[in-house]
Tab-separated table of C-alpha atoms in Angstrom:
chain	number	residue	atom	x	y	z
A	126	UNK	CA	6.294	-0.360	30.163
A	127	UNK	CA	8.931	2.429	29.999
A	128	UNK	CA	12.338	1.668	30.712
A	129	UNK	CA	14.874	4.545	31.831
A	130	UNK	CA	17.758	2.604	31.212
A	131	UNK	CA	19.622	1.810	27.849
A	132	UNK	CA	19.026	-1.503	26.898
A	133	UNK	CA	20.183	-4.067	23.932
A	134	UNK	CA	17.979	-3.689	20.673
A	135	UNK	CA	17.581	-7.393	20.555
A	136	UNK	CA	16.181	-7.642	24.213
A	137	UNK	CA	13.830	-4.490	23.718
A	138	UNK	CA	10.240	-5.048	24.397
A	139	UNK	CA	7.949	-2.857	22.398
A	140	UNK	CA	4.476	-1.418	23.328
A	141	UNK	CA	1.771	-1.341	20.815
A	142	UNK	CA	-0.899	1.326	21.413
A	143	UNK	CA	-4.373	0.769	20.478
A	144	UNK	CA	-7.003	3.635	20.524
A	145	UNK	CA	-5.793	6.258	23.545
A	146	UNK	CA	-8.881	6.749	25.456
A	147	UNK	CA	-11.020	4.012	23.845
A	148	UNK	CA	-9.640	1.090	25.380
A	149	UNK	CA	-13.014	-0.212	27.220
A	150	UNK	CA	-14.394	-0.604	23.387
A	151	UNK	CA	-11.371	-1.772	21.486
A	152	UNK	CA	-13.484	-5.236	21.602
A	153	UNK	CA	-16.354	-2.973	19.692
A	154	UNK	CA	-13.595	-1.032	18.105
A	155	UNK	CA	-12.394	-4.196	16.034
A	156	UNK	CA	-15.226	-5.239	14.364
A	157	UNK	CA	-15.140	-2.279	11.525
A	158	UNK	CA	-11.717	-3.024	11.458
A	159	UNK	CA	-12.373	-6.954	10.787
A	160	UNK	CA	-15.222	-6.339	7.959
A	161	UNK	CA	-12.597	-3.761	6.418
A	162	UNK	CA	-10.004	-6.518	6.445
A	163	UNK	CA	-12.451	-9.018	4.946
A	164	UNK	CA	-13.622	-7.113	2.548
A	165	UNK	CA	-10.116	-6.346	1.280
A	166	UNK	CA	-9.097	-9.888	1.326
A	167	UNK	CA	-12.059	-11.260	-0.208
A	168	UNK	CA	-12.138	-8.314	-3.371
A	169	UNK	CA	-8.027	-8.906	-3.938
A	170	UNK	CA	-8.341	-12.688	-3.810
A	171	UNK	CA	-11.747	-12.178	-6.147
A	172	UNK	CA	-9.592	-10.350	-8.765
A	173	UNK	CA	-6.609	-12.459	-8.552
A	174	UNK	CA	-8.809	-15.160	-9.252
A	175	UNK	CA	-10.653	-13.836	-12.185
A	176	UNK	CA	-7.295	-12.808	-13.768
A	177	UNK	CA	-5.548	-16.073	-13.319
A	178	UNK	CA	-8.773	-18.459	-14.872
A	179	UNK	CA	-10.247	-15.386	-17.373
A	180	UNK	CA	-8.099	-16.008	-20.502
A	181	UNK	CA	-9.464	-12.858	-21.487
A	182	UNK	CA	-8.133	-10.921	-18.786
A	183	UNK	CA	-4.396	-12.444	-19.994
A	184	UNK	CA	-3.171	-9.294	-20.697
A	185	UNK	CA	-0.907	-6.466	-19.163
A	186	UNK	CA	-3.241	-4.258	-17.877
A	187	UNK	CA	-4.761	-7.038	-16.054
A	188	UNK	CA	-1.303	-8.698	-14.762
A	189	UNK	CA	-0.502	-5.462	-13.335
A	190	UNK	CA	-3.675	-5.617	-11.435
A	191	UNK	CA	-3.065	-8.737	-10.127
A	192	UNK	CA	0.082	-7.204	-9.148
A	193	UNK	CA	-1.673	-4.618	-7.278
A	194	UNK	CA	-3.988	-6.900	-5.379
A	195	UNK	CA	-0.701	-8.819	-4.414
A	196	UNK	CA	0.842	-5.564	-2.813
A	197	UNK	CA	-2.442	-4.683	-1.428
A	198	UNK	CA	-2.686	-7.935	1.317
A	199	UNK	CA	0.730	-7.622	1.784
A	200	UNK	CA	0.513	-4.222	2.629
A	201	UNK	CA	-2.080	-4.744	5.145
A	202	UNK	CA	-1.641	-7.588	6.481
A	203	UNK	CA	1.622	-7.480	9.402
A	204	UNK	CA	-0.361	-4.409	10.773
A	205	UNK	CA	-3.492	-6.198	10.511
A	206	UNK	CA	-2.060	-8.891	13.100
A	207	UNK	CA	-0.957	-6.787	15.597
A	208	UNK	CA	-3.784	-4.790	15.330
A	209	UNK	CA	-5.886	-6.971	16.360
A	210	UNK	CA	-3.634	-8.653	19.267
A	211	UNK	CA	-3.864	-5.464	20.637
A	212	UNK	CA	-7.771	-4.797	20.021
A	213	UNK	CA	-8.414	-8.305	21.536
A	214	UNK	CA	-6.688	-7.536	24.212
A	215	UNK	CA	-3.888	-10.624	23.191
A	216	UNK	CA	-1.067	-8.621	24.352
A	217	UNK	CA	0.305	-5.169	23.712
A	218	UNK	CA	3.980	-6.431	23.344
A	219	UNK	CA	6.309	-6.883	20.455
A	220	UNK	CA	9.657	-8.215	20.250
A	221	UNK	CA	12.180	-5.758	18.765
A	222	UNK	CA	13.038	-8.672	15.958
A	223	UNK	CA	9.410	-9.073	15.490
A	224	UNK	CA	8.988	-5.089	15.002
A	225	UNK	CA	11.836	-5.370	12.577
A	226	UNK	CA	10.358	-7.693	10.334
A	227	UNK	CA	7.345	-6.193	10.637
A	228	UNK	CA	9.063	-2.900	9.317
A	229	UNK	CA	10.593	-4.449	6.478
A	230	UNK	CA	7.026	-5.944	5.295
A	231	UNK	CA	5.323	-2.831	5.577
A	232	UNK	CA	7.634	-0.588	3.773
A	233	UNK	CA	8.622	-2.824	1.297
A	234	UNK	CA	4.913	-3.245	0.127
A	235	UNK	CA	4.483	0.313	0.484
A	236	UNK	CA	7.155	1.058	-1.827
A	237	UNK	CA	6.177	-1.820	-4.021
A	238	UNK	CA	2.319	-0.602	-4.614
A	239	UNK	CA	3.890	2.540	-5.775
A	240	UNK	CA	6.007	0.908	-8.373
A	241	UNK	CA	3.316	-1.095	-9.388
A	242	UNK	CA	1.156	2.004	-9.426
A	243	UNK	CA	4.085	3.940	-11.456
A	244	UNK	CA	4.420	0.199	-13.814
A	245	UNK	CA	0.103	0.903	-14.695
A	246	UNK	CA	0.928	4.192	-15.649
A	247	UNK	CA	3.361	3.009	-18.144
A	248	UNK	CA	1.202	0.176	-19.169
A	249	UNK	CA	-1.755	3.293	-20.321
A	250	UNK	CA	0.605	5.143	-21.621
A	251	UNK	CA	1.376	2.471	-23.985
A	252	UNK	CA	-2.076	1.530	-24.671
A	253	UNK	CA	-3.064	5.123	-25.953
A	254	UNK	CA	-0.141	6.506	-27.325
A	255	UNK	CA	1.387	3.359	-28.822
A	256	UNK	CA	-1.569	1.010	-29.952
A	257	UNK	CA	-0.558	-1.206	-32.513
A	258	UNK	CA	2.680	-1.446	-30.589
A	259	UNK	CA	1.470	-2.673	-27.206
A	260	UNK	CA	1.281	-6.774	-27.141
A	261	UNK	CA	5.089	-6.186	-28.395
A	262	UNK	CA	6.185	-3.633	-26.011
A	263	UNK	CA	4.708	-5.209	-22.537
A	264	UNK	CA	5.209	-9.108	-23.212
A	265	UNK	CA	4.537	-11.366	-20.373
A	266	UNK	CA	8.312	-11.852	-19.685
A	267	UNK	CA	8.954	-8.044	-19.273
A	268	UNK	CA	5.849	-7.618	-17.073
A	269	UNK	CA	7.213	-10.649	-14.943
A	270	UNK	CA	10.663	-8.773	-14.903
A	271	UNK	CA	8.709	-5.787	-13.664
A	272	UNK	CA	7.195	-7.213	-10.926
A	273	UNK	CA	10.482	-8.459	-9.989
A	274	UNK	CA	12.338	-5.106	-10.328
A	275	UNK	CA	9.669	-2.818	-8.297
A	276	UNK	CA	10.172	-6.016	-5.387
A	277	UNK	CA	13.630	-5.273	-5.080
A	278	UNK	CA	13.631	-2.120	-5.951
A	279	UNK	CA	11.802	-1.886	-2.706
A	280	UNK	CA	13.526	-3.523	-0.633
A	281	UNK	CA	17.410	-3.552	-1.306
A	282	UNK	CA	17.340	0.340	-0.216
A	283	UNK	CA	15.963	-0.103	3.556
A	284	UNK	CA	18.398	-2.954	4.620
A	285	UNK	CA	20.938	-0.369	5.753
A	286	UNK	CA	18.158	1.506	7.840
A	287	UNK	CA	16.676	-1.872	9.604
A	288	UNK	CA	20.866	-2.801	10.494
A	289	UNK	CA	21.161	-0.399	12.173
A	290	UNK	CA	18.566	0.069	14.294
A	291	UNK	CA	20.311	-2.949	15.984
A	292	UNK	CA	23.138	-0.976	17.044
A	293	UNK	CA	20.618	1.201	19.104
A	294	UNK	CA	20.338	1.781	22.228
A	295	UNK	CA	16.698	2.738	23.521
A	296	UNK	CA	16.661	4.170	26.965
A	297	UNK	CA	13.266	6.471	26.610
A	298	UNK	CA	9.861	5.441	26.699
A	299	UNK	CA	9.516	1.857	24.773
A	300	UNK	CA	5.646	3.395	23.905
A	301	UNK	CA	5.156	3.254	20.051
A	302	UNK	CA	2.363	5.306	18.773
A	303	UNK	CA	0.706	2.887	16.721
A	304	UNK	CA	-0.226	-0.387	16.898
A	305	UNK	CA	1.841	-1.781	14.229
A	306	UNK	CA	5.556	-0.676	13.608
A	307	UNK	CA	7.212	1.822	11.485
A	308	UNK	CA	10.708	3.232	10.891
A	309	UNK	CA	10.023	6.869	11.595
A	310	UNK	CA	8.410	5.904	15.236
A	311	UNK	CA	11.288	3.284	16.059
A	312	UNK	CA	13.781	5.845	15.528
A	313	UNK	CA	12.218	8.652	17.893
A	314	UNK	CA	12.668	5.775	21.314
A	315	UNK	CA	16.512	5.470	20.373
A	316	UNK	CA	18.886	7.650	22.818
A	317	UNK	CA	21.924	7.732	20.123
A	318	UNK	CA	22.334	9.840	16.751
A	319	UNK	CA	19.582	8.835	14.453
A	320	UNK	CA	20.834	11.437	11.967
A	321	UNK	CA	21.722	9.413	9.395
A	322	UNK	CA	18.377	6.959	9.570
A	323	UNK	CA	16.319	10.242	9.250
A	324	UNK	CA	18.691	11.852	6.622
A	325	UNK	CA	18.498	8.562	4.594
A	326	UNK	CA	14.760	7.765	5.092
A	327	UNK	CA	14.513	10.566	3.542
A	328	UNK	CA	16.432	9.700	0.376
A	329	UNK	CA	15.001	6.610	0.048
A	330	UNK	CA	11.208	7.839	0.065
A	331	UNK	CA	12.769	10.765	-2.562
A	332	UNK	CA	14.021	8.706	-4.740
A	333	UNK	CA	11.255	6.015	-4.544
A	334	UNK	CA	8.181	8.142	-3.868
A	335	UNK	CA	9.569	10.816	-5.457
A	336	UNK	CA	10.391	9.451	-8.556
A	337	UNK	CA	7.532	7.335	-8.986
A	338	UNK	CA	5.046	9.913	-8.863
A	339	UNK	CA	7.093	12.364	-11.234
A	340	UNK	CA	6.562	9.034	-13.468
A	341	UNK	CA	3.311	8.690	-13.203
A	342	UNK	CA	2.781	12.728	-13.770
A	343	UNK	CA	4.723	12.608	-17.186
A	344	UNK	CA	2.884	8.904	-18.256
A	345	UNK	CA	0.048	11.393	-18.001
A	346	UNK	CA	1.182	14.454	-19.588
A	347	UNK	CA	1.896	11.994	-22.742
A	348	UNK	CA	-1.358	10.480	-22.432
A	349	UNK	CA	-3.144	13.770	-22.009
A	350	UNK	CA	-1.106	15.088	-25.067
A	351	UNK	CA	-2.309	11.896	-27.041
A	352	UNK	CA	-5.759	11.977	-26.160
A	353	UNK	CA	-6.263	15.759	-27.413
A	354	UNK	CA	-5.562	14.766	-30.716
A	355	UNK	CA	-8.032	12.097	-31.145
A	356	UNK	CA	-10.443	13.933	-33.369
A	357	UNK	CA	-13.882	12.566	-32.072
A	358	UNK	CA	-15.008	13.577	-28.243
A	359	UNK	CA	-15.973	9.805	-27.467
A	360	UNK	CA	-12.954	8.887	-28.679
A	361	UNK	CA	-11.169	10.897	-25.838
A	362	UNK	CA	-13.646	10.250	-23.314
A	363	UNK	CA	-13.161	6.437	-24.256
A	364	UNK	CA	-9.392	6.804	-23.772
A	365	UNK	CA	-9.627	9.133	-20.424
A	366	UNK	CA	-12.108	6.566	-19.407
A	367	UNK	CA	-9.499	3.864	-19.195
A	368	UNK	CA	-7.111	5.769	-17.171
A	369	UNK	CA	-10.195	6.644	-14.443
A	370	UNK	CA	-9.483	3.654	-12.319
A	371	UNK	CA	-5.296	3.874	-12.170
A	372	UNK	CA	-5.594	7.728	-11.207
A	373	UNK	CA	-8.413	6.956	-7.994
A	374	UNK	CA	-5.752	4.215	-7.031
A	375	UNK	CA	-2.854	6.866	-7.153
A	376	UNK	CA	-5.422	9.134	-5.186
A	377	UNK	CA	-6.115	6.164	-2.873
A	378	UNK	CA	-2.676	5.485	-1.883
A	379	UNK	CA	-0.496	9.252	-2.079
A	380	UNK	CA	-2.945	11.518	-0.351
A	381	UNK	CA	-2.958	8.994	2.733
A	382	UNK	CA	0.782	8.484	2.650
A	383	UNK	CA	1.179	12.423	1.891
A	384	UNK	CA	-1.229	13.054	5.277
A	385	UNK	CA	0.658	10.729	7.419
A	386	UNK	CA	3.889	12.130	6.247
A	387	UNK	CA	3.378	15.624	7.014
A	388	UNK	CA	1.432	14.712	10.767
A	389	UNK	CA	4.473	12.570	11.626
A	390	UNK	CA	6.719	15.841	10.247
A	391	UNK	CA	4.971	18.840	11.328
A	392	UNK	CA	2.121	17.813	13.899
A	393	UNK	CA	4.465	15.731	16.428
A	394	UNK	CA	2.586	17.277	19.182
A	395	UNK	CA	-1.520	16.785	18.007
A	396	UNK	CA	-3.715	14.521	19.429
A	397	UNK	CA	-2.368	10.941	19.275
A	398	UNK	CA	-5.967	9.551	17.617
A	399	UNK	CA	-5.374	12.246	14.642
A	400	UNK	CA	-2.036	9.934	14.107
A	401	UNK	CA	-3.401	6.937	14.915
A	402	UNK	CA	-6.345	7.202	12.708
A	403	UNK	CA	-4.208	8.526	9.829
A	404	UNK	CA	-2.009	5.860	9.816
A	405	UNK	CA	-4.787	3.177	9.370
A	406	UNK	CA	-6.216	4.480	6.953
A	407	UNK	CA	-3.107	4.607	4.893
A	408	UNK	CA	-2.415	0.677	4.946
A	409	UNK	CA	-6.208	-0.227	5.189
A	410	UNK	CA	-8.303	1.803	3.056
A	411	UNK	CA	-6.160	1.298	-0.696
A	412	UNK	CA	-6.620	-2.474	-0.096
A	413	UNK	CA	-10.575	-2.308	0.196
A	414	UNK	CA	-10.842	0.806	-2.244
A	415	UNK	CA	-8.654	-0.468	-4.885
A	416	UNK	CA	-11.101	-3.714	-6.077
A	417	UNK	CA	-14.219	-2.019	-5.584
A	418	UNK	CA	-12.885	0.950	-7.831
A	419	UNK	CA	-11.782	-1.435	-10.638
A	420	UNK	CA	-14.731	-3.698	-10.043
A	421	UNK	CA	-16.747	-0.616	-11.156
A	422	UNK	CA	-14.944	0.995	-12.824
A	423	UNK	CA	-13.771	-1.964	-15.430
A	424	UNK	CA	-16.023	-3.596	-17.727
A	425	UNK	CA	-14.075	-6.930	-18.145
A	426	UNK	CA	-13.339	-7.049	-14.247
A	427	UNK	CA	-17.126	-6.433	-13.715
A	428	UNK	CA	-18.056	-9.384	-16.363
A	429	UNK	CA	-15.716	-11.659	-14.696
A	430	UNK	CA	-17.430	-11.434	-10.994
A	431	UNK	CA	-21.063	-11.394	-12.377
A	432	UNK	CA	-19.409	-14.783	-13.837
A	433	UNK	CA	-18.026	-15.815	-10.776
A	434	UNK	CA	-21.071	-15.124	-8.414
A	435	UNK	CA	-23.840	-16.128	-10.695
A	436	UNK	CA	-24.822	-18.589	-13.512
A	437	UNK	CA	-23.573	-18.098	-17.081
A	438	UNK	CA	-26.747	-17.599	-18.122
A	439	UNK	CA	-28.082	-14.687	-15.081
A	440	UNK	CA	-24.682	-12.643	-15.727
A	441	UNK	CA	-25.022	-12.655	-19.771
A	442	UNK	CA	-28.344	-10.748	-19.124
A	443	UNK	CA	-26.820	-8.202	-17.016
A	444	UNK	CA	-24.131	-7.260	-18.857
């Protein structure tokens, strides 16, 4: 499995790693793992679905969400695969062109649900500070340009770190420390001068990350600002109340990515499960969080799957 000679990036042979220490239960291991998947998939598809055939939900809150969902599988999903090729015991091995494009998805959605994230803070911003102005502000066409933007936005900035990882040599262990791949654990198997990947990875999650988040922090200082001079108290609890669901989706996502971030920074040398299990549960949990939260949280979301699930006549008692 570990090679001690420098070899070609496109003739490199990764190793996944499952759960050190656990591997006589990774069968038993990847049944959480499979409802958490499922129940992910099934609550995104559930809300795309109510947005698309809902014409009440035709509006930009609710694209956004859709948006969201979208991210959400595609987040999850690449690691999902070779998750569970490794859990099944399929095989342990991926293909350096394989990891590459397995990179590119995960990042790219990464980055994406944070645009998306930054794009609903925006949209509530609007909504409470800008009422009468917000069917004319965030028309269908500019959400669609959005969605386009935060996509590219995405993923323009890591083609120059996934080109040249192919002018690597990797000559140390060909171990990865997950069981999916990422940039920052591709980068520590090369024997050449990674400097500039790590010097630019680090510009691109400032200037992505970074920026979104200051976004979303001054969407909410204008909100906040707003909302204070509504006169009545339900008035601003009605307005907060809105915003509940976007800020336990910004929770949902940043604290994960935040923990991983400063484990693969500062903890290099703790216990390999602490890494493992914090990098799951940044791609995994915001996909099964995020439609549960807004199925609660949302009124018209809520309406829409007691609509789904039972008969028109069951669901207009319970709401």
């Amino acid at each position: 499995m570990a090679t001690s000679n420098a070899s070609s990036p496109f003739s490199s042979t990764f190793y996944l790693t499952g759960i050190p220490g656990y591997e006589e239960f990774h069968h038993w291991i990847s049944i959480p793992f499979c409802l958490l998947y499922l129940v992910g998939v099934t609550g995104n598809c559930t809300i795309l679905h109510i947005v698309r055939t809902d014409p009440r939900l035709h509006e930009p809150m609710y694209y956004f969400l859709a948006m969201l969902s979208l991210t959400d599988m595609g987040m999850s999903l690449p690691p999902v695969i070779s998750l569970f090729r490794v859990l099944w015991s399929i095989s342990r091995e991926i293909q350096f062109n394989i990891s590459v494009v397995q990179m590119f998805l995960i990042h790219t959605f990464s980055f994406t649900e944070s645009s998306v994230l930054l794009a609903m803070a925006l949209d509530r911003y609007v909504a409470i500070c800008h009422p009468l102005r917000y069917a004319t502000i965030l028309t269908p066409k500019l959400i669609a340009k959005i969605g386009i933007a935060a996509l590219l936005r995405s993923a323009i900035p890591l083609i120059p770190l996934l080109v040249r990882l192919a002018f690597f040599p990797f000559c140390h262990s060909h171990v990865l420390s997950h069981s999916y791949c990422l940039h920052q654990d591709i980068i520590r198997l090369a024997c050449a001068d990674t400097k500039f990947n790590v010097i630019y990875g680090m510009v691109v999650i400032t200037m992505l990350w970074g920026l979104d988040s200051l976004g979303i922090l001054v969407s909410y200082a204008f909100i906040l600002h707003s909302v204070l001079t509504i006169a009545s108290h339900e008035g601003r609890l009605k307005a907060l109340n809105t915003c509940a669901s976007h800020i336990c989706a910004v929770l949902i996502l940043y604290v994960p990515m935040i923990g991983l971030s400063i484990v693969h920074r500062f903890a290099k040398h703790s216990s390999p499960f602490i890494h493992i299990f914090m990098a799951h549960i940044y791609l995994m949990v915001p996909p099964v969080l995020n439609p549960v939260i807004y199925s609660v949280k949302t009124k018209q979301i809520r309406q829409g799957i007691l609509h789904l699930f039972l008969s028109p006549k069951i669901s207009s008692t319970l709401m």
